[in-house]
Tab-separated table of C-alpha atoms and ligand atoms in Angstrom:
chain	number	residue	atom	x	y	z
A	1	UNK	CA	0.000	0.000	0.000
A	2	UNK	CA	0.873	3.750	-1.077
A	3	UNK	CA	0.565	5.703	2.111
A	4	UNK	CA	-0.927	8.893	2.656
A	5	UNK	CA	2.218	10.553	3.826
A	6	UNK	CA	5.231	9.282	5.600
A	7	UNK	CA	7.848	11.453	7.556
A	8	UNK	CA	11.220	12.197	5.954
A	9	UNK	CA	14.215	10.442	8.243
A	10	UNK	CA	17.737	10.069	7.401
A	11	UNK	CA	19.489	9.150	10.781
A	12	UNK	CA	20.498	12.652	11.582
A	13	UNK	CA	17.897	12.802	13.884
A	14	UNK	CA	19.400	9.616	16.105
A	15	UNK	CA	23.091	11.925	16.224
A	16	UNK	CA	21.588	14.628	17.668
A	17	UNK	CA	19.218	12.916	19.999
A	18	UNK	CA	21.752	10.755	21.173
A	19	UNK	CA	23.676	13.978	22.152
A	20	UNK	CA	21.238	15.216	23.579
A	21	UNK	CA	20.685	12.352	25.787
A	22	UNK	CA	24.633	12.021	26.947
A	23	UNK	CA	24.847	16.098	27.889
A	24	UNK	CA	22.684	15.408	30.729
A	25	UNK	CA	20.007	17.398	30.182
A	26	UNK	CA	16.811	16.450	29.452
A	27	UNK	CA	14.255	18.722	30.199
A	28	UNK	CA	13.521	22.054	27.767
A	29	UNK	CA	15.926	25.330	27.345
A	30	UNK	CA	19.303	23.654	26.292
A	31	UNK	CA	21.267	24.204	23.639
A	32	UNK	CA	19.412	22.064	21.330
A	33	UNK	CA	16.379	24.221	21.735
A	34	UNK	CA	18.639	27.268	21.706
A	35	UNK	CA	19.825	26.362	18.428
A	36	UNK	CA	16.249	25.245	16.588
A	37	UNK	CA	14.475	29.011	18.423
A	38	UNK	CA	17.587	30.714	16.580
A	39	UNK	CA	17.324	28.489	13.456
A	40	UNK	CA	13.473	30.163	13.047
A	41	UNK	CA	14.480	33.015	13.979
A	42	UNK	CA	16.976	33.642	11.718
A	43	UNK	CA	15.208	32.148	8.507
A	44	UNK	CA	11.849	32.831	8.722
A	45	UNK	CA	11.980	36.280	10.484
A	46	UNK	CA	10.604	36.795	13.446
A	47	UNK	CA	11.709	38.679	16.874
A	48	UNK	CA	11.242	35.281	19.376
A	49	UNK	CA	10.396	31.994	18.079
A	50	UNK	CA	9.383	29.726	21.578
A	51	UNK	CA	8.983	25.850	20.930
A	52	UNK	CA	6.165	23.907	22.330
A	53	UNK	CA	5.233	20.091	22.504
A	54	UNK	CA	2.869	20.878	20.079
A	55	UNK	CA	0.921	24.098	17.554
A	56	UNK	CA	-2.044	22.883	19.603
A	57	UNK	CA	0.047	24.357	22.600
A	58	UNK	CA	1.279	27.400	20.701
A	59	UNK	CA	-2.396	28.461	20.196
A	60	UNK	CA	-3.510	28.135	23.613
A	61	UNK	CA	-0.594	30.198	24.321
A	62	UNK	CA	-1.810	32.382	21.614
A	63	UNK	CA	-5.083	32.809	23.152
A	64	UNK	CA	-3.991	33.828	26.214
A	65	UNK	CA	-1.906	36.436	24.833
A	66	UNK	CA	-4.820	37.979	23.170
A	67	UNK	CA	-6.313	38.000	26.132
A	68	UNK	CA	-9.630	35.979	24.777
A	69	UNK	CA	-11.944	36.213	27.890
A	70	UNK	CA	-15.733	35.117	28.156
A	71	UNK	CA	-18.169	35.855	25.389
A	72	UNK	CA	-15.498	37.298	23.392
A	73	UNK	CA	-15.402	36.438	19.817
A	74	UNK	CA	-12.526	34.890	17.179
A	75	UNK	CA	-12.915	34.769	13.731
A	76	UNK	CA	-11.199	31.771	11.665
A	77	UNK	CA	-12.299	29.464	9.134
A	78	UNK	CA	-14.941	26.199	9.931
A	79	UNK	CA	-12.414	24.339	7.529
A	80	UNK	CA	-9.594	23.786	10.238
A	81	UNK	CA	-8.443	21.384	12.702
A	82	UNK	CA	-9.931	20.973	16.107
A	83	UNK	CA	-6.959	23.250	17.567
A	84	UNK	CA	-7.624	26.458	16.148
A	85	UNK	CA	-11.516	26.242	17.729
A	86	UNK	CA	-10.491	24.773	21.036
A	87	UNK	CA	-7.807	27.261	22.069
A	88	UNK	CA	-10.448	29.867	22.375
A	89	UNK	CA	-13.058	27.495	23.618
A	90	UNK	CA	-10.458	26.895	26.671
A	91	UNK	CA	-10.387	31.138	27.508
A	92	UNK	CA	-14.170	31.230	27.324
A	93	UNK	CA	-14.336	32.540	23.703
A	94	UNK	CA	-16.693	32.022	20.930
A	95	UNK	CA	-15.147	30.355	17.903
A	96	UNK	CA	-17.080	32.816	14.937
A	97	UNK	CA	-16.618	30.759	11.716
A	98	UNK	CA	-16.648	31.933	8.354
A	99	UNK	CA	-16.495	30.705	4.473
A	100	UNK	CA	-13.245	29.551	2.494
A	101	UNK	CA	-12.447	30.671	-1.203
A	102	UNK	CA	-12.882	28.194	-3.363
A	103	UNK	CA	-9.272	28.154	-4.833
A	104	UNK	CA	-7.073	27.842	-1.472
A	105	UNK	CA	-9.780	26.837	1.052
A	106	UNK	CA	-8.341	29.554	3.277
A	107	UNK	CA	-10.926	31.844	4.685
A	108	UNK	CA	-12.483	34.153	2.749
A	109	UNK	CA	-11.043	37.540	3.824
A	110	UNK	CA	-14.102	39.704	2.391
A	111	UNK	CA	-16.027	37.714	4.814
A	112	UNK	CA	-14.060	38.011	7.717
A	113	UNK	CA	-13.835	41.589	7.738
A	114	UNK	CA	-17.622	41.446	7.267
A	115	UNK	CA	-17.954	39.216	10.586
A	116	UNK	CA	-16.036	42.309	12.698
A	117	UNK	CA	-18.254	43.046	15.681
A	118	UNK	CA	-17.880	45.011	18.886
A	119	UNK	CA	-16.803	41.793	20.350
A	120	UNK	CA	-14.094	40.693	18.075
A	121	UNK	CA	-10.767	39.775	19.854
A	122	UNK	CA	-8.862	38.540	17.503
A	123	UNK	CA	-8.939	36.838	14.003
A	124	UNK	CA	-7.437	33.463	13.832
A	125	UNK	CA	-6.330	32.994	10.232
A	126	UNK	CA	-5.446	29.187	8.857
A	127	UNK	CA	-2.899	28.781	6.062
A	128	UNK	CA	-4.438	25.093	4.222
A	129	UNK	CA	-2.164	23.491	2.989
A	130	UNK	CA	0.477	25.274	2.935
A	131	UNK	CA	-0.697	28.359	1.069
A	132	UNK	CA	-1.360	31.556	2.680
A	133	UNK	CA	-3.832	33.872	3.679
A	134	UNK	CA	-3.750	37.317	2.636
A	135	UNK	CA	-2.482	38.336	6.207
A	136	UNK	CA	-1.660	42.283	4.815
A	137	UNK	CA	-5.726	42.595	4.218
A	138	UNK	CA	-6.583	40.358	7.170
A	139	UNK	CA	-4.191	42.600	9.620
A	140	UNK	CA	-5.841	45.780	8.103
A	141	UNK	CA	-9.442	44.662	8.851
A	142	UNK	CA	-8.027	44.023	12.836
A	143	UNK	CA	-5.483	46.785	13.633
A	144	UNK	CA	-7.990	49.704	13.350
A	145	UNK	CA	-10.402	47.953	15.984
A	146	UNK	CA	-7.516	46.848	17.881
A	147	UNK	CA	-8.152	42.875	17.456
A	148	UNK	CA	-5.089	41.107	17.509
A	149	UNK	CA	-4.217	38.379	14.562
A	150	UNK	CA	-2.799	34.477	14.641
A	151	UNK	CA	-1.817	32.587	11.900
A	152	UNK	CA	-2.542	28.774	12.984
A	153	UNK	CA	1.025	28.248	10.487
A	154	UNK	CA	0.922	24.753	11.206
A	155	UNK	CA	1.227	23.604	7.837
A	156	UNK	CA	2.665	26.091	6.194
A	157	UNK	CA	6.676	25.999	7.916
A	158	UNK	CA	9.108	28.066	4.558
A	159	UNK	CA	5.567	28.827	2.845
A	160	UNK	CA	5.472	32.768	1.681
A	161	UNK	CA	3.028	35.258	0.225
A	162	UNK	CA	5.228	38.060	-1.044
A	163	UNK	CA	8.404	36.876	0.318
A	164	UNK	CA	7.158	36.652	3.594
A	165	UNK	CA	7.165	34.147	5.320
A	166	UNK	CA	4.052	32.405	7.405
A	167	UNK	CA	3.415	32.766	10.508
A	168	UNK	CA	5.301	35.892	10.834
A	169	UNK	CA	3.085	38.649	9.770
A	170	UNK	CA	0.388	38.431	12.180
A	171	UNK	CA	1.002	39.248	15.843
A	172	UNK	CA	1.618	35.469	16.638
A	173	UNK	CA	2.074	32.467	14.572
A	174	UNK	CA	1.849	28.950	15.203
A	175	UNK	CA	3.789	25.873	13.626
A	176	UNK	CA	3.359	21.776	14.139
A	177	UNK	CA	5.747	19.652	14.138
A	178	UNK	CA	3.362	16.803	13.848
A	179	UNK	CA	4.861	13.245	12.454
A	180	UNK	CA	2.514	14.200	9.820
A	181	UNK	CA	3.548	17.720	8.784
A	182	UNK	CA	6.450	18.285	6.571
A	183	UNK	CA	9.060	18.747	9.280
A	184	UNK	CA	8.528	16.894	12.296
A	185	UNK	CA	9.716	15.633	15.924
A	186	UNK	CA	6.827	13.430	16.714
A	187	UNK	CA	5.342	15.735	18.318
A	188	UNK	CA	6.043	19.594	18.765
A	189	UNK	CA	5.235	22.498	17.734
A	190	UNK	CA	6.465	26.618	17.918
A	191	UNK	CA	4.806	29.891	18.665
A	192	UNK	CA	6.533	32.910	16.938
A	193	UNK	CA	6.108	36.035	18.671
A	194	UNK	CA	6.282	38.770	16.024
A	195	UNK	CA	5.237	42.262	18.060
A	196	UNK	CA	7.563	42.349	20.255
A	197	UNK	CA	5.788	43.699	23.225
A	198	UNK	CA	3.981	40.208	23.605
A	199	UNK	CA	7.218	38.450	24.356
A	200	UNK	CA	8.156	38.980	28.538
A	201	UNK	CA	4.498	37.798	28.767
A	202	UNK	CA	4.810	34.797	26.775
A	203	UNK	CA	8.064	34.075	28.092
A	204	UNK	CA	5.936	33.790	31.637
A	205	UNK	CA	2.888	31.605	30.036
A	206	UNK	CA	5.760	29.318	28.370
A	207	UNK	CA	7.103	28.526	31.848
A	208	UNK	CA	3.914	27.571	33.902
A	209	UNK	CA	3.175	31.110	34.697
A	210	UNK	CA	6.858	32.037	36.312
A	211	UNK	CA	9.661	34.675	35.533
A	212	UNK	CA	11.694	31.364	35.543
A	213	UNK	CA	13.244	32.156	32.066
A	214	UNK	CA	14.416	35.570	33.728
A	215	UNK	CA	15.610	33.534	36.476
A	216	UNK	CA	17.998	31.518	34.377
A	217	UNK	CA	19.498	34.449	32.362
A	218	UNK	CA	20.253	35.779	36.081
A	219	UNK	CA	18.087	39.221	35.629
A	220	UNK	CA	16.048	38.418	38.487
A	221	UNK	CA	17.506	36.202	42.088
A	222	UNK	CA	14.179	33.715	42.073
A	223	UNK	CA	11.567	33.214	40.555
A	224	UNK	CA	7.947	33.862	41.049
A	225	UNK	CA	4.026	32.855	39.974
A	226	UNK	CA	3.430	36.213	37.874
A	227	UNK	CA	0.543	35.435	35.471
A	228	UNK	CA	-1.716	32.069	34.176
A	229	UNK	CA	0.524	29.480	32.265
A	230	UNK	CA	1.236	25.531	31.433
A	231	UNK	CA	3.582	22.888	30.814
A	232	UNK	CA	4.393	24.400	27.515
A	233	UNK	CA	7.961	23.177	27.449
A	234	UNK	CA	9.308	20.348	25.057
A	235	UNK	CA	12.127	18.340	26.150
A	236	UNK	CA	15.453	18.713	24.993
A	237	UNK	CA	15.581	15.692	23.447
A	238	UNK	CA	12.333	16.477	21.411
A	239	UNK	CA	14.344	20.084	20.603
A	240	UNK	CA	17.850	17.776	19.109
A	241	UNK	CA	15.018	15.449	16.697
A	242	UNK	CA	13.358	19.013	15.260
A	243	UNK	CA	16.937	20.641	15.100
A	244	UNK	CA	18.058	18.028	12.664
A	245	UNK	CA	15.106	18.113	10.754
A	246	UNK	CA	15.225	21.987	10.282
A	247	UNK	CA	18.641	21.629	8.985
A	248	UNK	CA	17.122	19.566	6.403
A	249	UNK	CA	14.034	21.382	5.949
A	250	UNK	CA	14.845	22.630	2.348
A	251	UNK	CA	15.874	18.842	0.976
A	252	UNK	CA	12.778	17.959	2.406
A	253	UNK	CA	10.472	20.770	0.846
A	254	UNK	CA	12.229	20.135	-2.710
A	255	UNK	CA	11.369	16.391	-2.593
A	256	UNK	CA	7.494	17.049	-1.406
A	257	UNK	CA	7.452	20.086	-4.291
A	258	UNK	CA	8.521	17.355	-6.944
A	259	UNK	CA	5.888	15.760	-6.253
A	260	UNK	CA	3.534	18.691	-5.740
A	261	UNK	CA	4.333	19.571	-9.782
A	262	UNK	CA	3.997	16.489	-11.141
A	263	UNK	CA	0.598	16.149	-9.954
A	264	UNK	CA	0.191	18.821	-11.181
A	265	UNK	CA	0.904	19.239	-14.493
A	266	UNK	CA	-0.204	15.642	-15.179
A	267	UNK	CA	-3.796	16.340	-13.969
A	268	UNK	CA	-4.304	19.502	-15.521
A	269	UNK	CA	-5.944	17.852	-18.666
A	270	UNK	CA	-8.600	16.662	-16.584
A	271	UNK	CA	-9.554	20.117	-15.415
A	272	UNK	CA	-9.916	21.265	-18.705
A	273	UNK	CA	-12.306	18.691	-19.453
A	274	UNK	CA	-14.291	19.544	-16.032
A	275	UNK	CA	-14.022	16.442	-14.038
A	276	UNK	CA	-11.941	17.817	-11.380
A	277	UNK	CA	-10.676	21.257	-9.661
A	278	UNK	CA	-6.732	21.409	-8.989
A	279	UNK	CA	-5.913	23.430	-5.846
A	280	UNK	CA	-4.642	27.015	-6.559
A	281	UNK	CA	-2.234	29.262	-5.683
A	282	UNK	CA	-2.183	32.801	-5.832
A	283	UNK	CA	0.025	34.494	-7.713
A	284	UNK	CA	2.018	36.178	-4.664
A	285	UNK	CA	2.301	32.502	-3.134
A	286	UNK	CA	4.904	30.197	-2.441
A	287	UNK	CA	3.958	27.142	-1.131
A	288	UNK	CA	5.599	24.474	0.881
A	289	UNK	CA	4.079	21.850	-0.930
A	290	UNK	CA	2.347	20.277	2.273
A	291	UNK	CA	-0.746	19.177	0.877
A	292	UNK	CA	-2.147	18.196	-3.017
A	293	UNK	CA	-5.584	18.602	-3.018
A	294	UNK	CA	-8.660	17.832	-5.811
A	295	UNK	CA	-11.840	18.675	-5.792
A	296	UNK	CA	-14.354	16.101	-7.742
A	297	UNK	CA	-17.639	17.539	-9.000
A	298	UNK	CA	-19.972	15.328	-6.414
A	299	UNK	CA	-19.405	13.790	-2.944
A	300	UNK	CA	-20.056	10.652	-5.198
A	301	UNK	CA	-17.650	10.858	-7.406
A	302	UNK	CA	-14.925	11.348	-4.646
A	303	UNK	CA	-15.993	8.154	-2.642
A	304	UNK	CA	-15.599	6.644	-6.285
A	305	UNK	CA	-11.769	8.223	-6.816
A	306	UNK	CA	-10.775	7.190	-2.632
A	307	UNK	CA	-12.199	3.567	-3.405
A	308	UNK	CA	-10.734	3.421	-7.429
A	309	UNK	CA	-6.586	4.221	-5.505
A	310	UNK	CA	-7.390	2.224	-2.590
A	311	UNK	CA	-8.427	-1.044	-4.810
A	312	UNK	CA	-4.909	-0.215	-6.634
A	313	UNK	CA	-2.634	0.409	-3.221
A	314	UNK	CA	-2.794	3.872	-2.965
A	315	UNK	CA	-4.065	5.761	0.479
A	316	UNK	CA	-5.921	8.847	-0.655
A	317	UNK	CA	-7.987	10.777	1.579
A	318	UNK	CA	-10.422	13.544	2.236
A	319	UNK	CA	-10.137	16.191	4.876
A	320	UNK	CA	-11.561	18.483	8.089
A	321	UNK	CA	-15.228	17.916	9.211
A	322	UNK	CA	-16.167	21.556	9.189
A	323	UNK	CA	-16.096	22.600	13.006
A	324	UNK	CA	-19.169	24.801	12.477
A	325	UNK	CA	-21.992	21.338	12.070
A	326	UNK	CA	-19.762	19.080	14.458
A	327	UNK	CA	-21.116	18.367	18.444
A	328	UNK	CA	-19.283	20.607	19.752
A	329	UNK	CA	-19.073	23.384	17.724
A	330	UNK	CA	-23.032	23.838	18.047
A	331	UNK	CA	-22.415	23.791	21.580
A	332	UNK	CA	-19.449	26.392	22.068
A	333	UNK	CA	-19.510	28.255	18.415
A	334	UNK	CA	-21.552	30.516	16.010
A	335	UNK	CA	-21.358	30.702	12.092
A	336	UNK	CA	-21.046	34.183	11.106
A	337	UNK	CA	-23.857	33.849	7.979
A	338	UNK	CA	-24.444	30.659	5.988
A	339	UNK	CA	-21.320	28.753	4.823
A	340	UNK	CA	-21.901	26.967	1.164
A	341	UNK	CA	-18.043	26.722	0.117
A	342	UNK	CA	-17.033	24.817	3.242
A	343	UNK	CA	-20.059	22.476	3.038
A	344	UNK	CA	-20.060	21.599	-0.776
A	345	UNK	CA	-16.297	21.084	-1.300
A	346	UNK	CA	-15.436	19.180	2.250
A	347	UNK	CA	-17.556	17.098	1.030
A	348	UNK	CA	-15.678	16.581	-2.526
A	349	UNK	CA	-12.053	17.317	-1.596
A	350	UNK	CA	-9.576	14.396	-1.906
A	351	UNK	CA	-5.722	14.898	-0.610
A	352	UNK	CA	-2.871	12.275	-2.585
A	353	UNK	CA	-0.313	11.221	-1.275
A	354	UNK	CA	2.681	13.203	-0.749
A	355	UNK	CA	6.195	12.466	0.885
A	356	UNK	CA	9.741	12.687	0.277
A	357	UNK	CA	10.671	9.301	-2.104
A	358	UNK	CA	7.257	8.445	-3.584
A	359	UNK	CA	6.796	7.517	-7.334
A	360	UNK	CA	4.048	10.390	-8.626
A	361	UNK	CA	3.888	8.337	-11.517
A	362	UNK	CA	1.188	5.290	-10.054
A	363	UNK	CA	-0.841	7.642	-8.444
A	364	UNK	CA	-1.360	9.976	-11.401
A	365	UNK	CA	-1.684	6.273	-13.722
A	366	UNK	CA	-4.740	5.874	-10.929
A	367	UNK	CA	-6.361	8.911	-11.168
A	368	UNK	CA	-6.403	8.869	-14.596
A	369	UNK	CA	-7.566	6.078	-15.174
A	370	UNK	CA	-10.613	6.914	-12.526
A	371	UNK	CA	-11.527	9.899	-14.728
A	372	UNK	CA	-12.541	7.580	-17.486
A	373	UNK	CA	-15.260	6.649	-15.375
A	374	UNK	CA	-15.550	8.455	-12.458
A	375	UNK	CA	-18.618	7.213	-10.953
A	376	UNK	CA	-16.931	3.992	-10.839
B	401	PLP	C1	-1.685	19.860	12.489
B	401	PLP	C2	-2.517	21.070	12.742
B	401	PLP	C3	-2.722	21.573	14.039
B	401	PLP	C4	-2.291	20.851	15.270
B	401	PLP	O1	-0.926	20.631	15.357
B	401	PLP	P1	-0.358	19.751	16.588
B	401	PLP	O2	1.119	20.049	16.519
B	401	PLP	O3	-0.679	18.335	16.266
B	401	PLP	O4	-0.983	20.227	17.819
B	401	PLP	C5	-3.416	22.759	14.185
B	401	PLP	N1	-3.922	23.419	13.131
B	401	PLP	C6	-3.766	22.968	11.865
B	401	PLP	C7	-4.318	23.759	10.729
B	401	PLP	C8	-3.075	21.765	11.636
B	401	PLP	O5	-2.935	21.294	10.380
């Protein structure tokens, strides 16, 4: 069986864990966490990058700093992961969903500046696979009422709009470092700290709600409970598996965008002939070739294309449950006005497989040979 995705290890990662393992120290803030905070730093472009043990923990962190309280609102797309919804579930906040754009699946920004209200605290923007947001019109609809903004960056690690990079333009961004995202530890994550003025505070929330990190640079002779936090530190031996990795980051990105463009190219006959949609990129994007995405014409016709790969070996799947129908988010969310583009193409989006040493060439021989009969 062709699986979904796979992660990308070359032994590296054992070098540096096992050096990590004889310094002596295990727990967080060593030099192997040093290094991968500078490494983020450095290339993406941001004042503090802070790791976590996951982006699920970078967003809580998030929502804290914006100071999400009861009843206030967040605005972010119903086509996400659980994360981005919970994280202001957990301050008291209401979740506000709005629609995607068709062509990314990102949220549509014309509606979330429509969904401002007196109550908005921040806007919680989600880059899908790996393409981003336009966060210049998405932190112009916030500033001016003094909302804050997150990008939930967790798949998009090295992807830019403009040659910027995500996760950096907001006031916060968040990154995974999921097993299944493109650069991983396992588990892990970062929270990138862009203005400035939020990082003392989230230095505090990092560190289970101490001046602990002030502690150890010797600025302060002990250390105190000064505000809410968690366990938001990763061990160092989690830090010495995602250094190694971010080394590699680019080998890995080039492998996953071979892939990326021969899909690509060899399925763009069948969108001229209408059977499917090929994601889309803006112009000013970059991606990091996370995710390839389709989009059949009927909900029918992708259970047809997920059963036609699987009967020849190949794991393709679909995507998010939109947050806005699911238990919980009738319980703890609203919906902003009606949302047609999540609900019609959830329901026909298909993701293939993508990961550093597949063959393109099988899974493109499958899909082709669906769309000769794509009912099955
Ligand atoms: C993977 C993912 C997360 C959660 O990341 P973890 O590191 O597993 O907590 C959050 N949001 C989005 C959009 C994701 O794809």
């Amino acid at each position: 069986m062709i699986p979904y995705t796979k992660p990308d290890l070359d032994g590296s990662e054992i070098a540096y864990i096992t050096e990590a393992l004889r310094s002596g120290h295990l727990h967080g803030g060593g030099e192997f966490t040093k290094r991968s905070e500078r490494w983020l730093e450095s290339r993406l472009g941001t004042h503090r990058a802070i790791l976590t043990p996951s982006c699920t923990a970078a967003l809580e962190m998030a929502a804290i700093l914006c100071d999400v309280g009861p009843g206030d609102e967040v605005i972010m797309p119903s086509f996400t992961f659980v994360s981005t919804a919970n994280a202001v579930v957990l301050r008291g906040g209401v979740p506000v969903f709005v629609d995607v754009r068709p062509d990314t699946m990102n949220m549509d920004e014309d509606l979330a500046a429509a969904a401002v209200t007196d109550r908005t605290k921040a806007i919680f923007a989600v880059h899908y696979a790996g393409t981003m947001c336009d966060m210049e019109r998405l932190v112009a609809v916030a500033r001016p009422r003094g909302a804050m903004v997150v990008e939930d960056a967790a798949q998009a690690l090295l992807s830019t709009r403009d040659h910027r990079h995500a996760g950096t333009i907001g006031d916060l961004g968040c990154l995974s470092f999921h097993s299944t995202k493109n650069v991983t530890c396992g588990e892990g994550g970062a929270l990138l700290v862009n203005d400035p003025a939020l990082a003392a505070r989230a230095e505090v929330i990092h560190e289970k709600g101490t001046d602990r990190s002030r502690f150890l640079r010797g600025e302060v002779d002990k250390y105190s409970w000064r505000d809410v936090g968690s366990s938001f530190v990763p061990s160092e031996v989690t830090a010495a598996f995602l250094l190694a990795q971010l080394e590699r980051a680019d080998a890995i990105g080039e492998e996953r965008r071979r892939i990326w463009d021969a899909y690509h190219r060899a399925l763009e006959p069948l969108e001229t002939a209408g059977i499917i949609r090929r994601q889309a990129v803006p112009a000013a994007c970059e991606g990091n070739a996370h995710i390839y995405f389709v989009i059949t014409r009927t909900a029918e016709e992708r259970s047809a294309l997920i059963a036609h790969l699987r009967a020849r070996g190949i794991s393709a799947t679909f995507h998010y449950v939109p947050l806005h129908s699911a238990p919980a988010g009738l319980r703890y969310a609203r919906s902003a006005g009606p949302l047609p583009v999540t609900e019609s193409l959830s329901d026909r989006l298909v993701r293939l497989p993508i990961w550093s040493g597949l063959d393109p060439e099988p899974v493109i021989e499958a899909v082709l040979s669906w769309s000769r009969s794509p009912l099955g």
